[in-house]
PDB file of C-alpha atoms in Angstrom:
ATOM      1  CA  MET P   1      15.476 -43.632  -7.203  1.00 93.00           C
ATOM      2  CA  ASP P   2      16.993 -46.233  -4.842  1.00 90.00           C
ATOM      3  CA  GLY P   3      14.899 -49.375  -4.971  1.00 93.00           C
ATOM      4  CA  THR P   4      12.815 -48.037  -7.858  1.00 97.00           C
ATOM      5  CA  LEU P   5      14.729 -46.669 -10.863  1.00 97.00           C
ATOM      6  CA  LEU P   6      18.381 -47.290 -10.031  1.00 96.00           C
ATOM      7  CA  ASP P   7      19.901 -50.701 -10.753  1.00 95.00           C
ATOM      8  CA  ALA P   8      21.615 -53.020  -8.269  1.00 93.00           C
ATOM      9  CA  ASP P   9      24.790 -50.909  -8.478  1.00 93.00           C
ATOM     10  CA  GLY P  10      22.933 -47.673  -7.779  1.00 92.00           C
ATOM     11  CA  ARG P  11      23.166 -46.453 -11.376  1.00 95.00           C
ATOM     12  CA  ILE P  12      20.562 -45.185 -13.811  1.00 96.00           C
ATOM     13  CA  PRO P  13      19.942 -48.015 -16.313  1.00 95.00           C
ATOM     14  CA  ASP P  14      21.351 -47.309 -19.767  1.00 94.00           C
ATOM     15  CA  GLY P  15      17.969 -48.045 -21.291  1.00 95.00           C
ATOM     16  CA  LEU P  16      16.528 -44.875 -19.801  1.00 97.00           C
ATOM     17  CA  TRP P  17      18.654 -42.584 -21.993  1.00 96.00           C
ATOM     18  CA  ARG P  18      17.161 -44.178 -25.106  1.00 95.00           C
ATOM     19  CA  LEU P  19      13.676 -44.020 -23.625  1.00 96.00           C
ATOM     20  CA  LEU P  20      13.590 -40.327 -22.673  1.00 96.00           C
ATOM     21  CA  PRO P  21      13.529 -38.905 -26.253  1.00 95.00           C
ATOM     22  CA  ARG P  22      10.685 -41.296 -27.110  1.00 95.00           C
ATOM     23  CA  LEU P  23       8.700 -40.026 -24.144  1.00 96.00           C
ATOM     24  CA  ARG P  24       9.358 -36.443 -25.188  1.00 94.00           C
ATOM     25  CA  ASP P  25       8.200 -37.182 -28.742  1.00 94.00           C
ATOM     26  CA  ARG P  26       4.960 -38.600 -27.331  1.00 94.00           C
ATOM     27  CA  GLY P  27       4.414 -35.512 -25.185  1.00 94.00           C
ATOM     28  CA  ILE P  28       5.070 -37.398 -21.937  1.00 96.00           C
ATOM     29  CA  ALA P  29       6.916 -35.598 -19.140  1.00 96.00           C
ATOM     30  CA  PHE P  30       9.424 -37.584 -17.064  1.00 97.00           C
ATOM     31  CA  ALA P  31      10.018 -36.393 -13.503  1.00 97.00           C
ATOM     32  CA  PRO P  32      12.419 -38.023 -11.040  1.00 97.00           C
ATOM     33  CA  ALA P  33      10.839 -37.791  -7.573  1.00 96.00           C
ATOM     34  CA  SER P  34      13.291 -38.222  -4.751  1.00 93.00           C
ATOM     35  CA  GLY P  35      14.460 -37.218  -1.326  1.00 87.00           C
ATOM     36  CA  ARG P  36      17.666 -36.198  -3.050  1.00 90.00           C
ATOM     37  CA  GLN P  37      18.829 -32.635  -3.494  1.00 93.00           C
ATOM     38  CA  LEU P  38      17.882 -30.910  -6.755  1.00 95.00           C
ATOM     39  CA  ALA P  39      21.543 -30.414  -7.679  1.00 94.00           C
ATOM     40  CA  THR P  40      22.172 -34.126  -7.150  1.00 94.00           C
ATOM     41  CA  LEU P  41      19.294 -35.133  -9.399  1.00 95.00           C
ATOM     42  CA  GLN P  42      20.407 -32.696 -12.084  1.00 95.00           C
ATOM     43  CA  ARG P  43      23.912 -34.149 -11.936  1.00 94.00           C
ATOM     44  CA  GLN P  44      22.627 -37.718 -12.162  1.00 95.00           C
ATOM     45  CA  PHE P  45      20.425 -36.940 -15.163  1.00 96.00           C
ATOM     46  CA  ALA P  46      22.937 -34.706 -16.943  1.00 95.00           C
ATOM     47  CA  PRO P  47      23.379 -37.280 -19.780  1.00 95.00           C
ATOM     48  CA  ALA P  48      19.730 -36.838 -20.787  1.00 94.00           C
ATOM     49  CA  ASP P  49      19.329 -34.853 -24.004  1.00 88.00           C
ATOM     50  CA  VAL P  50      15.852 -33.659 -22.997  1.00 91.00           C
ATOM     51  CA  GLU P  51      14.680 -31.250 -20.305  1.00 90.00           C
ATOM     52  CA  LEU P  52      13.324 -33.061 -17.261  1.00 95.00           C
ATOM     53  CA  ASP P  53      11.041 -32.025 -14.449  1.00 97.00           C
ATOM     54  CA  TYR P  54      12.127 -32.661 -10.865  1.00 97.00           C
ATOM     55  CA  ILE P  55      10.492 -33.358  -7.525  1.00 97.00           C
ATOM     56  CA  ALA P  56      13.389 -32.963  -5.087  1.00 94.00           C
ATOM     57  CA  GLU P  57      13.826 -33.027  -1.299  1.00 91.00           C
ATOM     58  CA  ASN P  58      10.830 -35.362  -0.937  1.00 89.00           C
ATOM     59  CA  GLY P  59       8.552 -32.760  -2.479  1.00 93.00           C
ATOM     60  CA  ALA P  60       9.861 -29.584  -0.868  1.00 93.00           C
ATOM     61  CA  TYR P  61      11.324 -28.353  -4.186  1.00 96.00           C
ATOM     62  CA  VAL P  62       9.662 -28.745  -7.605  1.00 97.00           C
ATOM     63  CA  MET P  63      11.161 -27.630 -10.924  1.00 96.00           C
ATOM     64  CA  ARG P  64       9.748 -27.679 -14.468  1.00 95.00           C
ATOM     65  CA  ASP P  65      11.866 -26.815 -17.507  1.00 89.00           C
ATOM     66  CA  GLY P  66      14.443 -25.197 -15.237  1.00 89.00           C
ATOM     67  CA  VAL P  67      11.881 -22.933 -13.551  1.00 94.00           C
ATOM     68  CA  GLU P  68      10.806 -23.283  -9.925  1.00 95.00           C
ATOM     69  CA  VAL P  69       7.223 -24.485  -9.566  1.00 97.00           C
ATOM     70  CA  SER P  70       7.209 -24.502  -5.769  1.00 95.00           C
ATOM     71  CA  SER P  71       9.378 -24.643  -2.666  1.00 95.00           C
ATOM     72  CA  ASP P  72       8.498 -24.978   1.001  1.00 95.00           C
ATOM     73  CA  ALA P  73      11.034 -23.904   3.646  1.00 96.00           C
ATOM     74  CA  VAL P  74      10.729 -24.651   7.370  1.00 97.00           C
ATOM     75  CA  ALA P  75      10.838 -21.836   9.921  1.00 97.00           C
ATOM     76  CA  PRO P  76      14.377 -21.040  11.157  1.00 97.00           C
ATOM     77  CA  GLU P  77      13.391 -21.573  14.803  1.00 97.00           C
ATOM     78  CA  PHE P  78      12.050 -25.048  13.987  1.00 98.00           C
ATOM     79  CA  ALA P  79      15.225 -25.964  12.100  1.00 98.00           C
ATOM     80  CA  ARG P  80      17.255 -24.889  15.140  1.00 98.00           C
ATOM     81  CA  ALA P  81      15.069 -27.009  17.436  1.00 97.00           C
ATOM     82  CA  VAL P  82      15.583 -30.107  15.265  1.00 98.00           C
ATOM     83  CA  ILE P  83      19.348 -29.534  15.145  1.00 98.00           C
ATOM     84  CA  GLU P  84      19.470 -29.353  18.931  1.00 98.00           C
ATOM     85  CA  ARG P  85      17.209 -32.412  19.243  1.00 97.00           C
ATOM     86  CA  VAL P  86      19.500 -34.506  17.037  1.00 98.00           C
ATOM     87  CA  ARG P  87      22.565 -33.301  18.929  1.00 97.00           C
ATOM     88  CA  GLY P  88      20.898 -34.622  22.070  1.00 97.00           C
ATOM     89  CA  LEU P  89      20.649 -38.147  20.630  1.00 97.00           C
ATOM     90  CA  ALA P  90      24.365 -38.800  21.029  1.00 95.00           C
ATOM     91  CA  ARG P  91      23.727 -42.412  22.084  1.00 97.00           C
ATOM     92  CA  LEU P  92      22.650 -43.166  18.501  1.00 98.00           C
ATOM     93  CA  ASP P  93      25.025 -43.418  15.548  1.00 98.00           C
ATOM     94  CA  ILE P  94      23.346 -40.713  13.483  1.00 98.00           C
ATOM     95  CA  GLY P  95      24.173 -37.622  11.460  1.00 98.00           C
ATOM     96  CA  LEU P  96      22.081 -34.648  10.387  1.00 98.00           C
ATOM     97  CA  VAL P  97      21.950 -32.988   6.974  1.00 98.00           C
ATOM     98  CA  VAL P  98      20.390 -29.527   6.843  1.00 98.00           C
ATOM     99  CA  CYS P  99      19.072 -29.289   3.289  1.00 96.00           C
ATOM    100  CA  GLY P 100      19.026 -25.710   2.040  1.00 97.00           C
ATOM    101  CA  LYS P 101      18.077 -24.249  -1.309  1.00 95.00           C
ATOM    102  CA  ARG P 102      21.670 -23.337  -2.155  1.00 94.00           C
ATOM    103  CA  SER P 103      23.451 -26.282  -0.566  1.00 97.00           C
ATOM    104  CA  ALA P 104      23.274 -29.014   2.040  1.00 97.00           C
ATOM    105  CA  TYR P 105      25.160 -28.663   5.315  1.00 98.00           C
ATOM    106  CA  ILE P 106      26.615 -31.068   7.891  1.00 98.00           C
ATOM    107  CA  GLU P 107      28.559 -30.838  11.141  1.00 97.00           C
ATOM    108  CA  ARG P 108      29.564 -34.471  11.395  1.00 97.00           C
ATOM    109  CA  SER P 109      32.476 -35.032   9.036  1.00 95.00           C
ATOM    110  CA  ASP P 110      33.938 -38.489   9.722  1.00 97.00           C
ATOM    111  CA  ALA P 111      34.625 -40.570   6.636  1.00 97.00           C
ATOM    112  CA  ALA P 112      31.725 -43.002   7.139  1.00 97.00           C
ATOM    113  CA  PHE P 113      29.028 -40.348   7.445  1.00 98.00           C
ATOM    114  CA  LEU P 114      30.582 -38.091   4.821  1.00 97.00           C
ATOM    115  CA  ALA P 115      30.497 -40.974   2.341  1.00 96.00           C
ATOM    116  CA  GLU P 116      26.746 -41.409   2.901  1.00 95.00           C
ATOM    117  CA  ALA P 117      26.015 -37.678   2.622  1.00 95.00           C
ATOM    118  CA  ASP P 118      28.127 -37.392  -0.542  1.00 93.00           C
ATOM    119  CA  ARG P 119      25.969 -40.024  -2.222  1.00 89.00           C
ATOM    120  CA  TYR P 120      22.891 -37.820  -2.062  1.00 89.00           C
ATOM    121  CA  TYR P 121      24.131 -34.220  -1.983  1.00 94.00           C
ATOM    122  CA  ALA P 122      26.073 -32.823  -4.921  1.00 95.00           C
ATOM    123  CA  ARG P 123      26.349 -29.498  -3.091  1.00 96.00           C
ATOM    124  CA  LEU P 124      27.531 -30.218   0.434  1.00 97.00           C
ATOM    125  CA  GLU P 125      29.330 -28.038   2.961  1.00 97.00           C
ATOM    126  CA  VAL P 126      30.876 -29.023   6.285  1.00 98.00           C
ATOM    127  CA  VAL P 127      30.223 -26.300   8.862  1.00 98.00           C
ATOM    128  CA  GLU P 128      31.127 -25.837  12.508  1.00 97.00           C
ATOM    129  CA  ASP P 129      27.593 -24.927  13.621  1.00 98.00           C
ATOM    130  CA  LEU P 130      24.455 -25.947  11.747  1.00 98.00           C
ATOM    131  CA  THR P 131      22.401 -23.388  13.671  1.00 98.00           C
ATOM    132  CA  ALA P 132      24.474 -20.651  12.014  1.00 97.00           C
ATOM    133  CA  VAL P 133      23.610 -21.719   8.448  1.00 97.00           C
ATOM    134  CA  ASP P 134      22.158 -18.839   6.404  1.00 96.00           C
ATOM    135  CA  ASP P 135      19.930 -20.506   3.817  1.00 97.00           C
ATOM    136  CA  GLN P 136      16.287 -21.434   3.274  1.00 97.00           C
ATOM    137  CA  VAL P 137      15.961 -24.875   4.869  1.00 98.00           C
ATOM    138  CA  LEU P 138      13.744 -27.155   2.786  1.00 97.00           C
ATOM    139  CA  LYS P 139      14.279 -30.315   4.811  1.00 95.00           C
ATOM    140  CA  LEU P 140      16.255 -31.809   7.680  1.00 97.00           C
ATOM    141  CA  ALA P 141      17.459 -35.329   6.937  1.00 96.00           C
ATOM    142  CA  VAL P 142      18.742 -37.687   9.627  1.00 98.00           C
ATOM    143  CA  PHE P 143      20.956 -40.610   8.627  1.00 98.00           C
ATOM    144  CA  ASP P 144      21.019 -43.586  11.000  1.00 98.00           C
ATOM    145  CA  PHE P 145      23.661 -46.295  10.635  1.00 98.00           C
ATOM    146  CA  ALA P 146      21.099 -48.628  12.225  1.00 97.00           C
ATOM    147  CA  LEU P 147      17.623 -49.163  10.750  1.00 96.00           C
ATOM    148  CA  ALA P 148      15.988 -45.747  10.922  1.00 96.00           C
ATOM    149  CA  GLU P 149      12.436 -47.052  11.234  1.00 94.00           C
ATOM    150  CA  GLN P 150      13.363 -48.841  14.470  1.00 96.00           C
ATOM    151  CA  SER P 151      16.099 -46.578  15.833  1.00 97.00           C
ATOM    152  CA  VAL P 152      15.992 -42.805  15.328  1.00 97.00           C
ATOM    153  CA  ALA P 153      12.494 -42.455  13.846  1.00 97.00           C
ATOM    154  CA  PRO P 154      10.608 -43.140  17.103  1.00 97.00           C
ATOM    155  CA  GLU P 155      12.715 -40.436  18.755  1.00 97.00           C
ATOM    156  CA  LEU P 156      11.371 -37.904  16.247  1.00 97.00           C
ATOM    157  CA  PHE P 157       7.776 -38.953  15.716  1.00 96.00           C
ATOM    158  CA  ASP P 158       6.470 -36.466  18.285  1.00 97.00           C
ATOM    159  CA  LEU P 159       7.439 -33.749  15.780  1.00 97.00           C
ATOM    160  CA  ARG P 160       4.513 -34.988  13.704  1.00 95.00           C
ATOM    161  CA  GLU P 161       2.279 -32.833  15.867  1.00 96.00           C
ATOM    162  CA  THR P 162       3.453 -29.846  13.825  1.00 96.00           C
ATOM    163  CA  HIS P 163       5.577 -31.179  10.946  1.00 96.00           C
ATOM    164  CA  GLN P 164       6.008 -34.007   8.476  1.00 90.00           C
ATOM    165  CA  VAL P 165       8.321 -36.832   9.616  1.00 93.00           C
ATOM    166  CA  VAL P 166       8.890 -39.536   6.994  1.00 88.00           C
ATOM    167  CA  VAL P 167      11.044 -42.659   6.995  1.00 90.00           C
ATOM    168  CA  SER P 168      12.426 -42.194   3.498  1.00 85.00           C
ATOM    169  CA  GLY P 169      14.717 -45.221   3.341  1.00 86.00           C
ATOM    170  CA  ARG P 170      16.269 -47.939   5.461  1.00 91.00           C
ATOM    171  CA  HIS P 171      18.618 -45.404   7.030  1.00 95.00           C
ATOM    172  CA  TRP P 172      16.993 -42.000   6.482  1.00 95.00           C
ATOM    173  CA  VAL P 173      14.307 -39.926   8.165  1.00 95.00           C
ATOM    174  CA  ASP P 174      13.180 -36.649   6.563  1.00 92.00           C
ATOM    175  CA  ILE P 175      11.595 -33.779   8.473  1.00 95.00           C
ATOM    176  CA  MET P 176       9.656 -31.119   6.564  1.00 94.00           C
ATOM    177  CA  ASN P 177       6.688 -28.792   6.866  1.00 96.00           C
ATOM    178  CA  THR P 178       3.262 -30.351   7.310  1.00 94.00           C
ATOM    179  CA  GLY P 179       1.738 -31.291   3.974  1.00 89.00           C
ATOM    180  CA  VAL P 180       5.085 -31.451   2.172  1.00 91.00           C
ATOM    181  CA  ASP P 181       5.411 -34.778   0.420  1.00 91.00           C
ATOM    182  CA  LYS P 182       5.872 -36.198  -3.055  1.00 95.00           C
ATOM    183  CA  GLY P 183       2.111 -36.374  -3.564  1.00 96.00           C
ATOM    184  CA  ARG P 184       1.542 -32.682  -2.969  1.00 95.00           C
ATOM    185  CA  ALA P 185       4.535 -31.902  -5.163  1.00 96.00           C
ATOM    186  CA  LEU P 186       3.084 -34.137  -7.883  1.00 98.00           C
ATOM    187  CA  ALA P 187      -0.204 -32.221  -7.689  1.00 98.00           C
ATOM    188  CA  ARG P 188       1.650 -28.949  -8.219  1.00 97.00           C
ATOM    189  CA  LEU P 189       3.509 -30.429 -11.181  1.00 97.00           C
ATOM    190  CA  GLN P 190       0.265 -31.803 -12.588  1.00 98.00           C
ATOM    191  CA  ASP P 191      -1.232 -28.300 -12.380  1.00 97.00           C
ATOM    192  CA  ALA P 192       1.779 -26.899 -14.236  1.00 96.00           C
ATOM    193  CA  LEU P 193       1.345 -29.553 -16.930  1.00 96.00           C
ATOM    194  CA  GLY P 194      -2.426 -29.210 -17.125  1.00 97.00           C
ATOM    195  CA  ILE P 195      -3.069 -32.870 -16.317  1.00 97.00           C
ATOM    196  CA  GLY P 196      -4.545 -34.925 -13.485  1.00 97.00           C
ATOM    197  CA  PRO P 197      -4.124 -38.327 -11.840  1.00 98.00           C
ATOM    198  CA  GLU P 198      -5.726 -40.117 -14.806  1.00 98.00           C
ATOM    199  CA  GLN P 199      -2.830 -38.985 -17.005  1.00 97.00           C
ATOM    200  CA  THR P 200      -0.156 -39.867 -14.442  1.00 98.00           C
ATOM    201  CA  MET P 201       1.964 -42.971 -13.875  1.00 98.00           C
ATOM    202  CA  ALA P 202       4.096 -43.282 -10.736  1.00 98.00           C
ATOM    203  CA  PHE P 203       6.496 -45.863  -9.324  1.00 98.00           C
ATOM    204  CA  GLY P 204       7.663 -46.337  -5.746  1.00 97.00           C
ATOM    205  CA  ASP P 205       9.103 -48.733  -3.221  1.00 96.00           C
ATOM    206  CA  TYR P 206       9.241 -47.027   0.171  1.00 92.00           C
ATOM    207  CA  LEU P 207       7.128 -45.131   2.683  1.00 90.00           C
ATOM    208  CA  ASN P 208       7.964 -41.685   1.322  1.00 89.00           C
ATOM    209  CA  ASP P 209       6.349 -42.782  -1.970  1.00 95.00           C
ATOM    210  CA  LEU P 210       2.872 -43.423  -0.559  1.00 96.00           C
ATOM    211  CA  GLU P 211       1.395 -39.992  -1.322  1.00 95.00           C
ATOM    212  CA  LEU P 212       3.026 -39.974  -4.756  1.00 97.00           C
ATOM    213  CA  LEU P 213       1.326 -43.246  -5.640  1.00 98.00           C
ATOM    214  CA  ARG P 214      -2.011 -42.000  -4.346  1.00 98.00           C
ATOM    215  CA  GLY P 215      -1.754 -39.089  -6.784  1.00 98.00           C
ATOM    216  CA  ALA P 216      -1.471 -41.315  -9.879  1.00 98.00           C
ATOM    217  CA  ARG P 217      -4.128 -43.492 -11.461  1.00 98.00           C
ATOM    218  CA  TRP P 218      -1.380 -45.748 -12.818  1.00 98.00           C
ATOM    219  CA  SER P 219       0.517 -46.497  -9.601  1.00 98.00           C
ATOM    220  CA  TYR P 220       3.150 -49.231  -9.409  1.00 98.00           C
ATOM    221  CA  ALA P 221       4.867 -50.824  -6.422  1.00 98.00           C
ATOM    222  CA  MET P 222       8.239 -52.330  -7.173  1.00 98.00           C
ATOM    223  CA  ALA P 223       8.769 -56.039  -6.570  1.00 97.00           C
ATOM    224  CA  GLU P 224      10.614 -55.543  -3.255  1.00 95.00           C
ATOM    225  CA  ALA P 225       8.445 -52.619  -2.082  1.00 96.00           C
ATOM    226  CA  HIS P 226       7.519 -51.999   1.533  1.00 95.00           C
ATOM    227  CA  PRO P 227       4.234 -53.803   2.402  1.00 96.00           C
ATOM    228  CA  GLU P 228       2.398 -50.495   2.889  1.00 97.00           C
ATOM    229  CA  VAL P 229       3.456 -49.400  -0.607  1.00 97.00           C
ATOM    230  CA  VAL P 230       2.175 -52.662  -2.082  1.00 98.00           C
ATOM    231  CA  GLU P 231      -1.152 -52.079  -0.347  1.00 98.00           C
ATOM    232  CA  VAL P 232      -1.549 -48.573  -1.790  1.00 98.00           C
ATOM    233  CA  ALA P 233      -0.360 -49.192  -5.372  1.00 98.00           C
ATOM    234  CA  ARG P 234      -2.791 -50.526  -7.978  1.00 98.00           C
ATOM    235  CA  TYR P 235      -0.171 -52.489  -9.919  1.00 98.00           C
ATOM    236  CA  ARG P 236       3.174 -54.240  -9.454  1.00 98.00           C
ATOM    237  CA  ALA P 237       6.368 -53.645 -11.419  1.00 98.00           C
ATOM    238  CA  PRO P 238       9.357 -55.971 -11.783  1.00 97.00           C
ATOM    239  CA  SER P 239      12.342 -55.430  -9.505  1.00 97.00           C
ATOM    240  CA  HIS P 240      14.556 -52.376  -9.936  1.00 97.00           C
ATOM    241  CA  THR P 241      17.411 -54.829 -10.493  1.00 96.00           C
ATOM    242  CA  GLU P 242      15.537 -56.005 -13.604  1.00 96.00           C
ATOM    243  CA  GLY P 243      14.813 -52.519 -14.942  1.00 96.00           C
ATOM    244  CA  GLY P 244      11.195 -52.661 -13.800  1.00 97.00           C
ATOM    245  CA  VAL P 245      10.370 -48.997 -14.434  1.00 98.00           C
ATOM    246  CA  ILE P 246      11.716 -49.091 -17.980  1.00 97.00           C
ATOM    247  CA  THR P 247       9.968 -52.399 -18.668  1.00 97.00           C
ATOM    248  CA  VAL P 248       6.560 -51.030 -17.656  1.00 97.00           C
ATOM    249  CA  ILE P 249       6.989 -47.810 -19.636  1.00 97.00           C
ATOM    250  CA  GLU P 250       8.147 -49.725 -22.707  1.00 96.00           C
ATOM    251  CA  GLU P 251       5.030 -51.866 -22.486  1.00 95.00           C
ATOM    252  CA  LEU P 252       2.896 -48.746 -22.283  1.00 91.00           C
ATOM    253  CA  LEU P 253       4.523 -47.191 -25.345  1.00 93.00           C
ATOM    254  CA  ALA P 254       4.044 -50.403 -27.300  1.00 91.00           C
ATOM    255  CA  ARG P 255       0.251 -50.301 -26.897  1.00 84.00           C
TER     256      ARG P 255
END
């Protein structure tokens, strides 16, 4: 989404709404793949007049035609341990979002952090104690007002011994079960569709897109993509500010 599909103002380009019915008529499925909450993605794509597939929560939740394909919740005791770990990093300007199936939950509720959480979570609840949340936790997302890759991420990388820790944006780090990523989610969606990598096109710009791109024969790094993404992708797409995703798909349809 950010840095890939969305324009410079963080909006879905108008050209996509005209493109989606054409994809449907050609038998091509369109699936937003994001660290965002499923409810947020569904809200953003509500103007579409076709049913979409979704890879949400960085791959922890996959939906096809409104039916769950897969979900992967972390153990409650691990979620509690992460909550306590983040609480212990008080020297950093960070906030934690506990991403459940029903809603997302936060303790920190100042205006600055709430504004960031609101951008990505259509269903969001402020609670007194995150350890008391009663929901299946798909992901724990840490927002860092500094650069996450240099600030909070190194404080959490030891969790990689047992879980997936991904820098999912300039200010976000996502923590999930081992093996949960957009690539694994794509494989599950491909199985549901009866296709494989040769019939798949994917676009990405940041580190949490690496596995997604590896799962598609037609993999595109956006113009401003992270260097590791450029190295993995087979092709380059114009900038998201120039509608790069739509441009590439239009060229494909014109063949």
